[in-house]
Amino acid sequence: EDSVIKNLSDRIAENKFSTLVGPVLLSVNHEMDTKEEFKRYKDQDFGDEASLLDPAHLFLFLMKIYHQLCQQHTSHSVVICGLRNSGKSSLFANCISFLSSADPEASTLLENGLFLLRSVDSTSTVLNPNSSRSSLQANIYFDTEGKYRGAEFYQYGIELGRIPMLAKGTMENNFNLFYFFLYGESPTVLDHYRLSQLREYEYLPFTKNSGTDYAQGLKSFKEALFYITGDATAAKWVFTMLAIILHVGSLQFTLKQSKEKSPKKKKARVQIENIEVLQNICTLLELDSTTAFKKALLCGKTVESARDNRDTFAMICYSFVSTFLIKKVNNALRGSVDPQTMRSINIIDVTGISESKNDLGLDEFFINYSNEKLRQVFYQNLLESSPVEFQDNEGCVVLSEKLCQLLQEENKKPSANLDEFIAQIQQLSEENHFGKVVEGNKLEVEHYIGPVSYSLPTWFPLLHHSTDIIIEQLVAATKPSGLLRREIPSIDVDRLVGRICGSYYLKRLLTLVNSFQATTNHFIYCLRKEQGVDTLELDTILPQLKSHGIIELAEISQYTQNPGAGLEYCNTLPGEKSKKKKKKRKISTPSASSSSRKLFGDRFKGKSPEDMQEELLRRNPALSGSESPRRRSRSFKNRIRPKSKIFRNDEVRHGSPQPQPRKTRTFLQTSASLTTRSLQLDSPSNSPLSARAYSGTEDDES
């Protein structure tokens, strides 16, 4: 810990961008302007001049990945992870700009496309005035000669539940695009969308920020969209959908008695109070009449169900905006390139895990689950076959997967009860101590950053929204040349239902993890510093290093240090050398010697050599040529993996290997073999950090 903290402090004092801990790049100063350093690193040939460059710079890190792609013809993935407000989005933009800098036109396209997508998923929070609320992936494609050929974006799990869930009086905004449009547009244009009639907006709880230039943000959005599409009407379509969402949020419902004289027919019905708002919505949607849309909203029998349908429709409309922009951006970036014939470097910006002390909703659960899943991949790639003890997160992943299965089953039920739903989760939590139901209706899950509380009553309505009924009736009522059919000709009802309740995001998450596992993996971790503080605060930095496994990576350097081989993969911090040397001990067959008595104490005192030999063979059957069954340490009760249970090389564990000459490996050689490692860890040959790999010789003490 002291070594890692000292290295980070030195890097910040030198105003450096990042530092290396083995194969992981730590970003410690993500606010730096890196545009001036493009030329310095872009055309680097790794000759003698490479020693003058910062070995732990982000651009040199990316250049090594690019050279591996050209030499090995394999695709690579760079995962940018960290807590929220740690600078992942700016680092994501720097990676894209550097990898596409060889083609100025493509770099401009990517810059404008990224601005459009960030306008849709970014918002102002208490911690960050420009916080991204979705996971974004950018695939940069190269041909066999290493030339840039195209790119495309993928978006995972935009936080749609944020639109209706924010209550008035909170210090957080909704998505920035709403404020660009509402406070940056002229009153004349707003009157065209019939927004001047609304003084308060249900979905915009926080007033505009006086320090933000919304007019400039709107201008930049229009220019970027026109640069991507070349169509001036594209912005009009987006703003029409935003106006519809704002109008939908203003719908008010009431329960009124029927005017029927018969007592049997006299029942209370849900009605819309402000019918003029409904007329504005149908006009913007280009619907023939308000009947079909009104019927879709009022399909429930209570005011609460009508509000749920209203909020569901608002989330669907915003998902249309996100889908529309991604489609336009990818059409401009991809061109005629076939991704199946190309190699790519995939930059993945994973939404930071939600660590709020408030009770979180269903969207935050899926975001945290995605972080746990990718953290599991990180552990399996870098730590599982190493000789260090670390805390596994498999228990939390297993609990999250079972919760996802339960949510999918709950979503298929035509009707359900909240108490039964909580009882099922209570039973599930009793089988896994990583989760427990507290205060009757809250689920507390033990994530790698600590316990996080979720509000189960807010999950339940999202699982039973009548999304399919709304979409079916809406499509049936839409004109053939209406607003939705012009840009979204086909609507998949099943995907939209899942998009709202979360199962669709779960499928996208699994797609992300599978694609990530099929490539060579690299990791960048962004450290979050206190705002306005230039030095490291141990109370802030150290928990982040521990929760992400950085301390364990630094510990591995004690087993892989070889000072005479230059820059090599040894998990050594730049400028530091391990002072600890490993002891060597030749593994030999035990005999009745004094060394055996020292090793096993007085256990064999007074016994004959034959009895000692029999006792040793009984305790270690491998010495007689038969191997004992391999045990795994995946126990929920024992989350710390003992060193004796981590090795995957049976020859080192049970045999007596023959000494071989010491082998050294360069950074590029070892990082390539390390990152290509998949999840199949049972085979010793697939273990990049086995004793043979990390020690250099086979006669070193394990």
XYZ file of C-alpha atoms in Angstrom:
702
model
C 0.000 0.000 0.000
C 2.783 2.432 0.874
C 4.538 1.739 -2.423
C 1.405 2.339 -4.488
C 0.471 5.520 -2.623
C 4.013 6.893 -2.932
C 4.064 6.213 -6.649
C 0.720 7.937 -7.181
C 1.832 10.932 -5.138
C 5.019 11.243 -7.193
C 3.109 11.017 -10.463
C 0.692 13.736 -9.425
C 3.564 15.919 -8.205
C 5.198 15.524 -11.644
C 1.862 16.411 -13.311
C 1.748 13.043 -15.066
C -1.374 11.698 -16.715
C -1.381 8.125 -15.455
C 0.669 5.328 -13.923
C 1.040 1.592 -14.476
C 0.462 -1.219 -12.017
C 1.314 -4.275 -14.078
C -1.057 -4.467 -17.064
C -3.541 -2.011 -15.518
C -3.309 1.701 -16.285
C -4.294 3.989 -13.415
C -5.567 7.423 -14.425
C -4.632 9.923 -11.728
C -4.956 13.246 -13.553
C -7.690 12.910 -16.154
C -8.308 16.678 -16.342
C -5.119 17.225 -18.367
C -5.376 18.583 -21.901
C -3.733 15.907 -24.068
C -4.220 17.326 -27.569
C -0.679 18.717 -27.733
C 0.783 15.266 -27.053
C -0.919 13.560 -30.002
C 1.917 14.150 -32.418
C 4.535 13.070 -29.899
C 3.057 9.599 -29.421
C 1.118 8.953 -32.633
C 4.002 7.935 -34.924
C 6.234 6.357 -32.286
C 8.246 3.376 -33.610
C 9.450 2.202 -30.173
C 13.105 2.681 -31.048
C 15.712 4.463 -28.962
C 13.477 7.503 -28.650
C 10.847 5.439 -26.851
C 12.928 5.599 -23.686
C 12.356 9.367 -23.617
C 8.588 8.915 -23.481
C 6.522 8.321 -20.393
C 6.157 4.499 -20.194
C 2.881 4.875 -18.298
C 1.233 7.401 -20.600
C -2.244 6.676 -21.949
C -1.159 7.155 -25.572
C 1.822 4.804 -25.284
C -0.518 2.295 -23.627
C -2.863 2.540 -26.644
C -0.008 2.408 -29.153
C 1.203 -0.882 -27.725
C -2.316 -2.272 -28.069
C -2.440 -1.030 -31.664
C 0.889 -2.715 -32.489
C -0.367 -5.975 -30.987
C -3.427 -5.722 -33.226
C -1.227 -5.254 -36.305
C 1.185 -8.063 -35.419
C -1.237 -10.668 -34.062
C -4.340 -9.728 -36.131
C -6.592 -9.997 -33.074
C -9.240 -7.667 -31.701
C -8.721 -5.919 -28.377
C -10.993 -4.429 -25.719
C -10.042 -1.594 -23.380
C -12.383 -1.326 -20.398
C -12.470 2.020 -18.592
C -13.879 1.557 -15.117
C -14.018 3.414 -11.836
C -16.403 5.179 -9.519
C -18.736 7.863 -10.748
C -17.216 11.311 -11.229
C -13.770 9.779 -11.753
C -13.206 11.115 -15.292
C -14.092 8.029 -17.336
C -15.967 9.999 -20.010
C -13.084 12.375 -20.725
C -10.653 9.452 -20.847
C -13.037 7.639 -23.217
C -13.014 10.661 -25.543
C -9.195 10.873 -25.421
C -8.860 7.206 -26.415
C -11.199 7.621 -29.397
C -9.506 10.806 -30.578
C -6.036 9.269 -30.420
C -6.925 6.025 -32.214
C -8.645 7.928 -35.045
C -6.119 10.770 -35.275
C -4.564 9.289 -38.443
C -7.771 10.170 -40.333
C -8.793 13.808 -39.594
C -12.213 13.448 -41.209
C -12.994 10.299 -39.227
C -11.764 11.964 -36.045
C -14.183 14.862 -36.606
C -17.058 12.450 -37.252
C -16.311 10.547 -34.063
C -16.053 13.745 -32.057
C -19.443 14.997 -33.260
C -21.074 11.594 -32.861
C -19.784 11.260 -29.310
C -21.102 14.732 -28.467
C -24.587 13.751 -29.681
C -24.672 10.552 -27.643
C -23.339 12.264 -24.530
C -26.014 14.949 -24.857
C -28.616 12.184 -24.595
C -27.178 10.236 -21.640
C -25.453 12.946 -19.559
C -26.989 14.861 -16.679
C -26.065 17.128 -13.795
C -25.749 15.434 -10.404
C -24.610 16.473 -6.968
C -21.110 15.081 -7.582
C -20.674 15.812 -11.277
C -22.218 18.552 -13.468
C -21.800 16.328 -16.534
C -22.347 12.735 -15.430
C -22.915 9.969 -18.017
C -25.817 7.643 -17.224
C -25.162 4.776 -19.625
C -22.354 2.443 -20.653
C -20.944 3.373 -24.048
C -18.791 1.254 -26.359
C -16.880 2.494 -29.404
C -15.457 -0.044 -31.873
C -12.586 1.368 -33.959
C -12.032 -0.857 -37.025
C -8.693 -1.441 -38.790
C -7.832 -3.515 -41.847
C -5.037 -6.093 -42.089
C -2.515 -3.317 -42.755
C -3.516 -1.388 -39.651
C -5.338 1.427 -41.471
C -8.444 3.009 -39.979
C -11.578 1.854 -41.831
C -14.551 2.883 -39.711
C -16.210 2.865 -36.321
C -19.536 2.391 -34.574
C -21.079 3.009 -31.160
C -23.118 0.779 -28.859
C -25.093 2.031 -25.881
C -25.944 -0.174 -22.911
C -28.592 0.572 -20.320
C -29.339 4.271 -20.490
C -30.989 5.248 -17.203
C -34.505 5.746 -18.577
C -36.047 5.498 -15.130
C -34.471 8.842 -14.333
C -37.078 10.659 -16.453
C -40.153 10.048 -14.259
C -38.510 9.174 -10.951
C -36.926 12.525 -10.051
C -39.003 14.387 -7.482
C -39.325 18.137 -7.320
C -36.882 19.834 -4.990
C -33.935 17.532 -5.746
C -30.563 19.012 -6.619
C -30.155 16.798 -9.686
C -31.261 17.536 -13.228
C -32.825 15.354 -15.835
C -30.881 14.667 -19.049
C -29.013 17.691 -20.430
C -30.756 17.543 -23.799
C -34.021 18.719 -22.208
C -32.373 21.863 -20.872
C -30.543 22.587 -24.132
C -33.880 22.532 -25.905
C -36.074 24.270 -23.329
C -33.735 27.056 -22.193
C -31.649 27.432 -25.347
C -34.425 27.654 -27.945
C -36.274 30.872 -28.807
C -39.819 31.514 -27.468
C -41.174 31.436 -31.023
C -39.934 27.903 -31.609
C -41.164 26.740 -28.210
C -44.590 28.129 -29.032
C -44.583 25.992 -32.179
C -44.208 22.938 -29.930
C -46.922 24.354 -27.610
C -44.506 24.493 -24.707
C -45.095 28.129 -23.818
C -48.391 27.107 -22.243
C -46.611 24.988 -19.620
C -45.031 26.872 -16.758
C -43.921 23.868 -14.771
C -42.611 20.580 -16.059
C -43.188 17.442 -14.037
C -40.107 15.732 -15.464
C -37.743 18.709 -14.933
C -37.561 19.080 -11.156
C -34.532 21.378 -10.948
C -34.324 24.872 -12.396
C -31.707 25.822 -14.941
C -28.136 26.381 -13.838
C -27.024 29.974 -14.241
C -23.452 28.881 -14.956
C -24.362 26.787 -18.014
C -24.693 28.257 -21.503
C -27.726 26.331 -22.755
C -27.951 28.346 -25.965
C -24.412 27.325 -26.916
C -25.171 23.722 -26.021
C -28.222 23.750 -28.291
C -26.223 25.336 -31.119
C -23.474 22.713 -30.795
C -26.072 19.919 -30.811
C -27.700 21.206 -34.003
C -24.345 21.658 -35.753
C -23.139 18.184 -34.753
C -26.377 16.537 -35.888
C -26.308 18.344 -39.233
C -22.635 17.389 -39.724
C -23.516 13.733 -39.118
C -26.755 13.510 -41.113
C -26.677 16.445 -43.543
C -30.419 16.772 -42.889
C -31.860 19.830 -41.154
C -35.109 18.010 -40.343
C -33.329 15.512 -38.072
C -33.095 18.074 -35.259
C -36.795 18.876 -35.668
C -37.701 15.203 -35.158
C -35.607 15.029 -31.955
C -37.099 18.218 -30.510
C -40.626 17.054 -31.333
C -40.049 13.891 -29.298
C -38.676 15.955 -26.399
C -41.738 18.208 -26.504
C -44.008 15.148 -26.432
C -42.211 13.853 -23.330
C -42.610 17.183 -21.536
C -46.310 17.302 -22.408
C -46.814 13.700 -21.264
C -45.315 14.546 -17.883
C -47.939 17.255 -17.428
C -50.903 14.894 -17.809
C -53.040 14.750 -14.669
C -55.525 12.009 -13.833
C -58.544 11.808 -11.572
C -61.098 9.194 -10.551
C -64.700 10.162 -11.368
C -67.972 8.352 -10.918
C -69.894 7.225 -13.986
C -73.159 9.010 -14.846
C -75.017 5.730 -15.402
C -78.293 5.496 -13.441
C -78.059 1.752 -12.882
C -76.105 0.882 -9.677
C -74.467 -2.097 -11.449
C -73.071 0.095 -14.243
C -72.218 3.007 -11.986
C -68.469 2.575 -11.489
C -65.566 4.960 -10.934
C -63.406 5.550 -14.004
C -60.021 7.166 -14.510
C -60.153 10.334 -16.584
C -57.682 12.960 -17.802
C -58.136 16.351 -16.158
C -56.223 18.560 -18.632
C -57.602 17.294 -21.928
C -55.912 20.152 -23.848
C -52.499 18.626 -23.053
C -53.664 15.319 -24.531
C -54.698 17.137 -27.711
C -51.237 18.730 -27.985
C -49.585 15.321 -27.630
C -51.721 13.756 -30.349
C -51.068 16.713 -32.671
C -47.305 16.360 -32.270
C -47.575 12.587 -32.775
C -49.605 13.211 -35.950
C -52.476 11.048 -34.742
C -55.899 11.244 -36.383
C -57.730 11.415 -33.068
C -57.121 11.223 -29.344
C -59.267 8.134 -28.827
C -56.650 5.410 -29.318
C -53.954 7.173 -27.329
C -56.375 7.991 -24.523
C -57.510 4.368 -24.393
C -53.904 3.182 -24.111
C -53.165 5.479 -21.184
C -56.378 4.680 -19.312
C -56.247 0.899 -19.734
C -55.852 0.532 -15.961
C -58.553 0.960 -13.354
C -56.673 3.233 -10.942
C -54.971 6.613 -11.047
C -51.659 4.959 -10.149
C -51.838 2.620 -13.152
C -52.587 5.586 -15.434
C -49.531 7.417 -14.109
C -47.432 4.302 -14.625
C -48.603 4.086 -18.245
C -47.849 7.770 -18.715
C -44.313 7.380 -17.340
C -43.733 4.241 -19.391
C -44.685 6.038 -22.587
C -42.305 8.898 -21.717
C -39.420 6.451 -21.246
C -40.271 4.754 -24.545
C -40.170 8.092 -26.376
C -36.749 8.909 -24.935
C -35.459 5.484 -25.930
C -36.618 6.347 -29.473
C -34.457 9.495 -29.355
C -31.413 7.497 -28.241
C -31.997 4.820 -30.909
C -32.478 7.474 -33.591
C -29.180 9.244 -32.809
C -27.139 6.032 -32.561
C -28.522 4.887 -35.915
C -27.617 8.187 -37.599
C -24.139 8.293 -36.076
C -23.289 4.685 -36.991
C -24.513 5.136 -40.573
C -22.056 8.007 -40.961
C -19.154 6.237 -39.230
C -19.496 2.701 -40.566
C -20.036 3.465 -44.234
C -19.598 0.330 -46.338
C -17.263 -1.412 -43.885
C -18.101 -4.995 -42.925
C -17.150 -5.379 -39.222
C -16.851 -9.163 -39.631
C -13.811 -8.762 -41.903
C -12.016 -6.217 -39.712
C -10.036 -6.194 -36.498
C -11.048 -3.666 -33.887
C -10.003 -1.901 -30.711
C -13.131 -1.622 -28.568
C -13.169 1.189 -26.010
C -15.776 0.531 -23.294
C -16.855 3.194 -20.812
C -18.669 1.352 -18.040
C -21.104 3.359 -15.932
C -19.698 3.698 -12.432
C -21.255 1.659 -9.682
C -23.947 3.457 -7.684
C -22.640 4.058 -4.175
C -25.370 6.394 -2.946
C -26.574 5.971 0.614
C -30.138 6.519 -0.581
C -32.332 3.609 -1.619
C -31.696 2.843 -5.291
C -34.027 1.651 -8.032
C -34.022 -1.090 -10.636
C -31.849 0.795 -13.141
C -29.104 1.245 -10.550
C -29.252 -2.469 -9.726
C -28.530 -3.433 -13.335
C -25.724 -0.864 -13.503
C -24.153 -2.298 -10.355
C -24.624 -5.837 -11.651
C -22.756 -4.938 -14.845
C -19.870 -3.591 -12.765
C -19.786 -6.764 -10.675
C -19.819 -8.935 -13.804
C -16.925 -7.075 -15.408
C -15.089 -7.092 -12.087
C -15.383 -10.877 -12.075
C -13.763 -10.986 -15.526
C -10.981 -8.753 -14.181
C -10.363 -11.124 -11.275
C -10.372 -14.201 -13.488
C -7.935 -12.661 -15.969
C -5.398 -11.119 -13.612
C -5.699 -12.472 -10.084
C -7.252 -15.930 -9.978
C -4.118 -17.824 -11.023
C -1.720 -15.606 -9.068
C -0.083 -16.535 -5.739
C -1.770 -13.718 -3.802
C -4.846 -13.719 -1.625
C -7.757 -11.614 -2.806
C -11.433 -11.172 -2.065
C -13.623 -12.762 -4.700
C -16.971 -11.252 -5.732
C -18.529 -14.474 -7.015
C -21.065 -14.563 -4.203
C -22.447 -11.167 -5.206
C -22.502 -12.152 -8.898
C -24.398 -15.376 -8.134
C -26.930 -13.459 -6.053
C -27.389 -10.851 -8.808
C -27.890 -13.532 -11.457
C -30.563 -15.258 -9.381
C -32.250 -11.906 -8.815
C -32.287 -11.304 -12.572
C -33.923 -14.690 -13.138
C -36.525 -13.861 -10.506
C -37.215 -10.473 -12.136
C -37.699 -12.067 -15.544
C -40.152 -14.586 -14.105
C -41.983 -11.784 -12.299
C -42.212 -9.761 -15.502
C -44.060 -12.616 -17.267
C -46.790 -12.861 -14.645
C -50.096 -11.261 -15.683
C -50.709 -10.114 -12.115
C -48.660 -10.246 -8.939
C -48.563 -9.069 -5.351
C -45.844 -6.885 -3.836
C -45.752 -8.886 -0.592
C -45.257 -12.138 -2.514
C -42.496 -10.504 -4.550
C -40.661 -9.369 -1.410
C -41.137 -12.821 0.160
C -39.450 -14.458 -2.836
C -36.480 -12.112 -2.542
C -36.375 -12.772 1.210
C -36.124 -16.507 0.560
C -33.408 -15.933 -2.030
C -31.370 -13.747 0.328
C -31.484 -16.408 3.052
C -29.598 -18.754 0.724
C -26.847 -16.198 0.034
C -25.422 -13.978 2.763
C -24.397 -11.324 0.227
C -27.958 -9.980 0.328
C -30.593 -9.483 2.978
C -34.000 -7.838 3.247
C -34.033 -5.049 5.842
C -36.857 -2.881 7.169
C -39.381 -5.125 5.451
C -39.081 -3.732 1.916
C -35.410 -2.925 1.253
C -32.791 -5.219 -0.229
C -29.232 -4.684 0.982
C -26.579 -6.199 -1.299
C -22.921 -6.509 -0.347
C -21.094 -5.110 -3.401
C -17.325 -4.850 -3.677
C -17.515 -1.178 -2.619
C -19.674 -1.994 0.386
C -23.364 -2.512 1.190
C -25.888 -0.834 -1.138
C -29.612 -0.582 -0.363
C -32.369 -0.965 -2.980
C -36.032 -0.027 -2.631
C -38.130 -3.031 -3.672
C -41.447 -1.111 -3.922
C -39.924 0.997 -6.727
C -38.885 -2.183 -8.586
C -42.329 -3.711 -8.581
C -44.205 -1.165 -10.776
C -41.474 -1.254 -13.426
C -41.954 -5.005 -13.792
C -45.675 -4.728 -14.513
C -46.015 -1.723 -16.799
C -48.511 -2.244 -19.635
C -45.902 -1.347 -22.225
C -47.055 -3.810 -24.866
C -50.647 -2.513 -24.783
C -49.475 1.092 -25.110
C -47.209 0.337 -28.064
C -49.733 -1.824 -29.908
C -52.489 0.767 -29.644
C -50.110 3.616 -30.425
C -48.826 1.951 -33.596
C -52.370 1.143 -34.669
C -53.365 4.792 -34.298
C -50.311 6.290 -36.014
C -50.620 7.585 -39.547
C -48.715 5.708 -42.285
C -46.534 8.812 -42.690
C -46.676 9.798 -39.031
C -43.879 10.979 -36.789
C -42.813 7.575 -35.464
C -43.093 5.612 -38.703
C -40.889 8.080 -40.591
C -37.813 7.353 -38.483
C -38.731 4.086 -36.712
C -40.586 2.002 -39.329
C -40.631 -1.227 -37.295
C -41.258 -1.403 -33.557
C -40.363 -4.575 -31.670
C -42.825 -4.731 -28.790
C -40.904 -7.407 -26.874
C -37.691 -5.397 -26.958
C -39.471 -2.268 -25.772
C -41.109 -4.098 -22.880
C -37.737 -5.422 -21.787
C -36.072 -2.060 -22.348
C -38.265 -0.550 -19.649
C -38.355 -3.368 -17.110
C -34.653 -4.150 -17.403
C -34.554 -7.604 -19.018
C -33.554 -6.062 -22.330
C -30.656 -4.313 -20.625
C -29.701 -7.634 -19.052
C -29.505 -9.225 -22.508
C -27.373 -6.336 -23.758
C -25.154 -6.714 -20.710
C -24.551 -10.385 -21.443
C -23.794 -9.459 -25.059
C -21.255 -6.924 -23.817
C -19.570 -9.441 -21.502
C -19.449 -12.156 -24.185
C -17.927 -9.814 -26.769
C -15.463 -8.626 -24.157
C -14.370 -12.175 -23.349
C -13.839 -12.951 -27.049
C -11.134 -10.280 -27.380
C -7.793 -9.460 -25.814
C -8.570 -7.589 -22.606
C -6.987 -4.438 -21.189
C -8.049 -2.381 -18.192
C -7.899 1.307 -17.311
C -8.990 2.349 -13.841
C -9.849 5.986 -13.096
C -9.222 7.190 -9.566
C -11.607 9.748 -8.151
C -9.954 12.564 -6.225
C -11.581 15.103 -3.986
C -12.648 18.178 -5.926
C -10.194 21.048 -5.634
C -7.539 18.903 -3.912
C -4.161 18.463 -5.639
C -2.768 15.874 -3.227
C -3.974 12.358 -2.556
C -6.412 11.813 0.273
C -5.791 8.332 1.694
C -9.353 8.028 2.945
C -10.548 8.525 -0.653
C -7.876 6.756 -2.720
C -7.029 3.684 -0.640
C -10.557 2.160 -0.597
C -10.691 2.490 -4.390
C -7.347 0.715 -4.794
C -8.374 -2.084 -2.454
C -11.811 -2.634 -3.953
C -10.449 -2.906 -7.490
C -7.553 -5.268 -6.724
C -4.745 -2.768 -7.403
C -2.967 -3.630 -4.149
C -2.969 -7.318 -5.127
C -1.524 -6.461 -8.549
C 1.293 -4.568 -6.877
C 1.908 -7.576 -4.632
C 2.349 -9.818 -7.664
C 5.413 -7.732 -8.584
C 7.326 -9.423 -5.770
C 7.058 -12.699 -7.705
C 7.872 -11.382 -11.176
C 10.670 -8.869 -10.596
C 13.697 -9.133 -12.891
C 15.628 -5.827 -12.842
C 18.060 -6.799 -15.592
C 15.472 -7.226 -18.343
C 14.434 -3.585 -18.779
C 10.755 -2.738 -19.091
C 8.919 -6.018 -18.696
C 5.634 -7.201 -17.323
C 6.369 -7.531 -13.639
C 3.596 -5.474 -12.045
C 6.224 -3.003 -10.884
C 5.380 0.628 -10.480
C 7.467 2.931 -12.749
C 10.738 3.889 -11.130
C 10.476 1.327 -8.357
C 12.198 -1.992 -7.726
C 11.077 -4.618 -5.294
C 13.432 -5.008 -2.346
C 12.126 -8.453 -1.444
C 13.826 -11.494 -2.906
C 12.185 -14.856 -3.130
C 13.678 -17.823 -1.422
C 14.477 -20.880 -3.466
C 13.953 -24.402 -2.256
C 14.373 -27.575 -4.235
C 11.413 -29.912 -3.876
C 12.635 -33.378 -2.954
C 11.117 -36.607 -1.695
C 10.912 -36.511 2.125
C 13.133 -38.802 4.122
C 13.861 -39.488 7.759
C 16.238 -36.561 8.118
C 16.557 -33.774 10.597
C 15.125 -31.336 8.023
C 11.884 -33.311 8.031
C 11.698 -33.071 11.785
C 12.256 -29.315 11.602
C 9.587 -29.019 8.941
C 6.951 -31.054 10.765
C 7.950 -30.394 14.387
C 7.736 -33.215 16.932
C 5.097 -35.041 14.935
C 7.605 -37.775 13.930
C 9.633 -37.817 17.094
C 10.405 -41.395 18.116
C 9.103 -42.899 14.852
C 11.072 -45.099 12.500
C 11.984 -43.917 8.972
C 9.379 -46.292 7.497
C 6.631 -44.832 9.726
C 7.677 -41.290 8.817
C 7.625 -42.139 5.116
C 4.160 -43.726 5.424
C 2.833 -40.691 7.324
C 4.172 -38.281 4.679
C 2.643 -40.304 1.841
C -0.671 -40.385 3.657
C -0.652 -36.602 4.041
C 0.484 -35.956 0.454
C -0.627 -38.718 -1.985
C 1.001 -36.857 -4.888
C 4.436 -37.974 -3.665
C 3.462 -41.561 -4.469
C 2.397 -40.726 -8.015
C -1.379 -40.436 -7.425
C -2.948 -37.027 -7.307
C -5.570 -35.930 -4.836
C -8.722 -34.240 -6.104
C -8.301 -30.536 -6.787
C -10.197 -28.342 -4.402
C -11.644 -24.934 -5.190
C -12.065 -22.093 -2.750
C -15.321 -20.704 -4.078
C -17.077 -20.760 -0.736
C -19.426 -18.039 0.368
C -18.300 -18.488 3.950
C -14.617 -18.160 3.053
C -14.252 -15.310 0.558
C -10.467 -15.103 0.949
C -8.659 -17.499 -1.350
C -5.761 -19.253 0.421
C -2.526 -19.289 -1.511
C -2.416 -23.075 -1.475
C -5.697 -23.234 -3.393
C -4.927 -20.770 -6.170
C -2.258 -22.553 -8.220
C -3.485 -24.099 -11.461
C -0.265 -25.926 -12.298
C -0.447 -29.474 -10.925
C 3.213 -30.033 -11.744
C 4.249 -27.323 -9.311
C 1.688 -28.312 -6.686
C 2.293 -32.052 -6.582
C 5.394 -32.925 -8.538
C 9.127 -32.314 -8.539
C 9.857 -30.294 -11.689
C 13.262 -30.311 -13.286
C 15.191 -27.010 -13.101
C 15.236 -25.017 -16.346
C 17.047 -21.847 -17.412
C 15.445 -18.593 -16.276
C 13.076 -17.110 -18.831
C 12.374 -13.392 -19.039
C 9.454 -11.860 -20.833
C 9.009 -8.343 -22.097
C 5.993 -6.216 -21.295
C 4.437 -6.715 -24.721
C 4.988 -10.486 -24.771
C 3.540 -11.150 -21.358
C 0.677 -8.661 -21.541
C -0.399 -10.264 -24.813
C -0.485 -13.755 -23.318
C -2.096 -12.414 -20.179
C -4.908 -10.489 -21.800
C -5.866 -13.210 -24.279
C -6.683 -15.499 -21.403
C -10.316 -16.542 -21.396
C -12.523 -17.821 -18.619
C -11.432 -21.466 -19.035
C -9.035 -21.599 -16.082
C -8.956 -25.338 -15.442
C -6.212 -26.007 -17.963
C -2.677 -25.247 -16.664
C -1.592 -24.100 -20.128
C -4.173 -21.324 -20.062
C -2.822 -19.845 -16.837
C -0.654 -16.793 -17.688
C 0.407 -16.198 -14.108
C 1.313 -19.787 -13.256
C 4.531 -20.444 -11.374
C 6.378 -20.932 -14.655
C 5.201 -17.554 -15.960
C 5.665 -15.375 -12.929
C 8.867 -16.760 -11.486
C 10.939 -17.320 -14.606
C 12.228 -20.676 -13.316
C 10.505 -23.813 -12.189
C 12.676 -24.491 -9.151
C 11.584 -21.339 -7.306
C 9.640 -21.776 -4.118
C 5.908 -21.470 -4.759
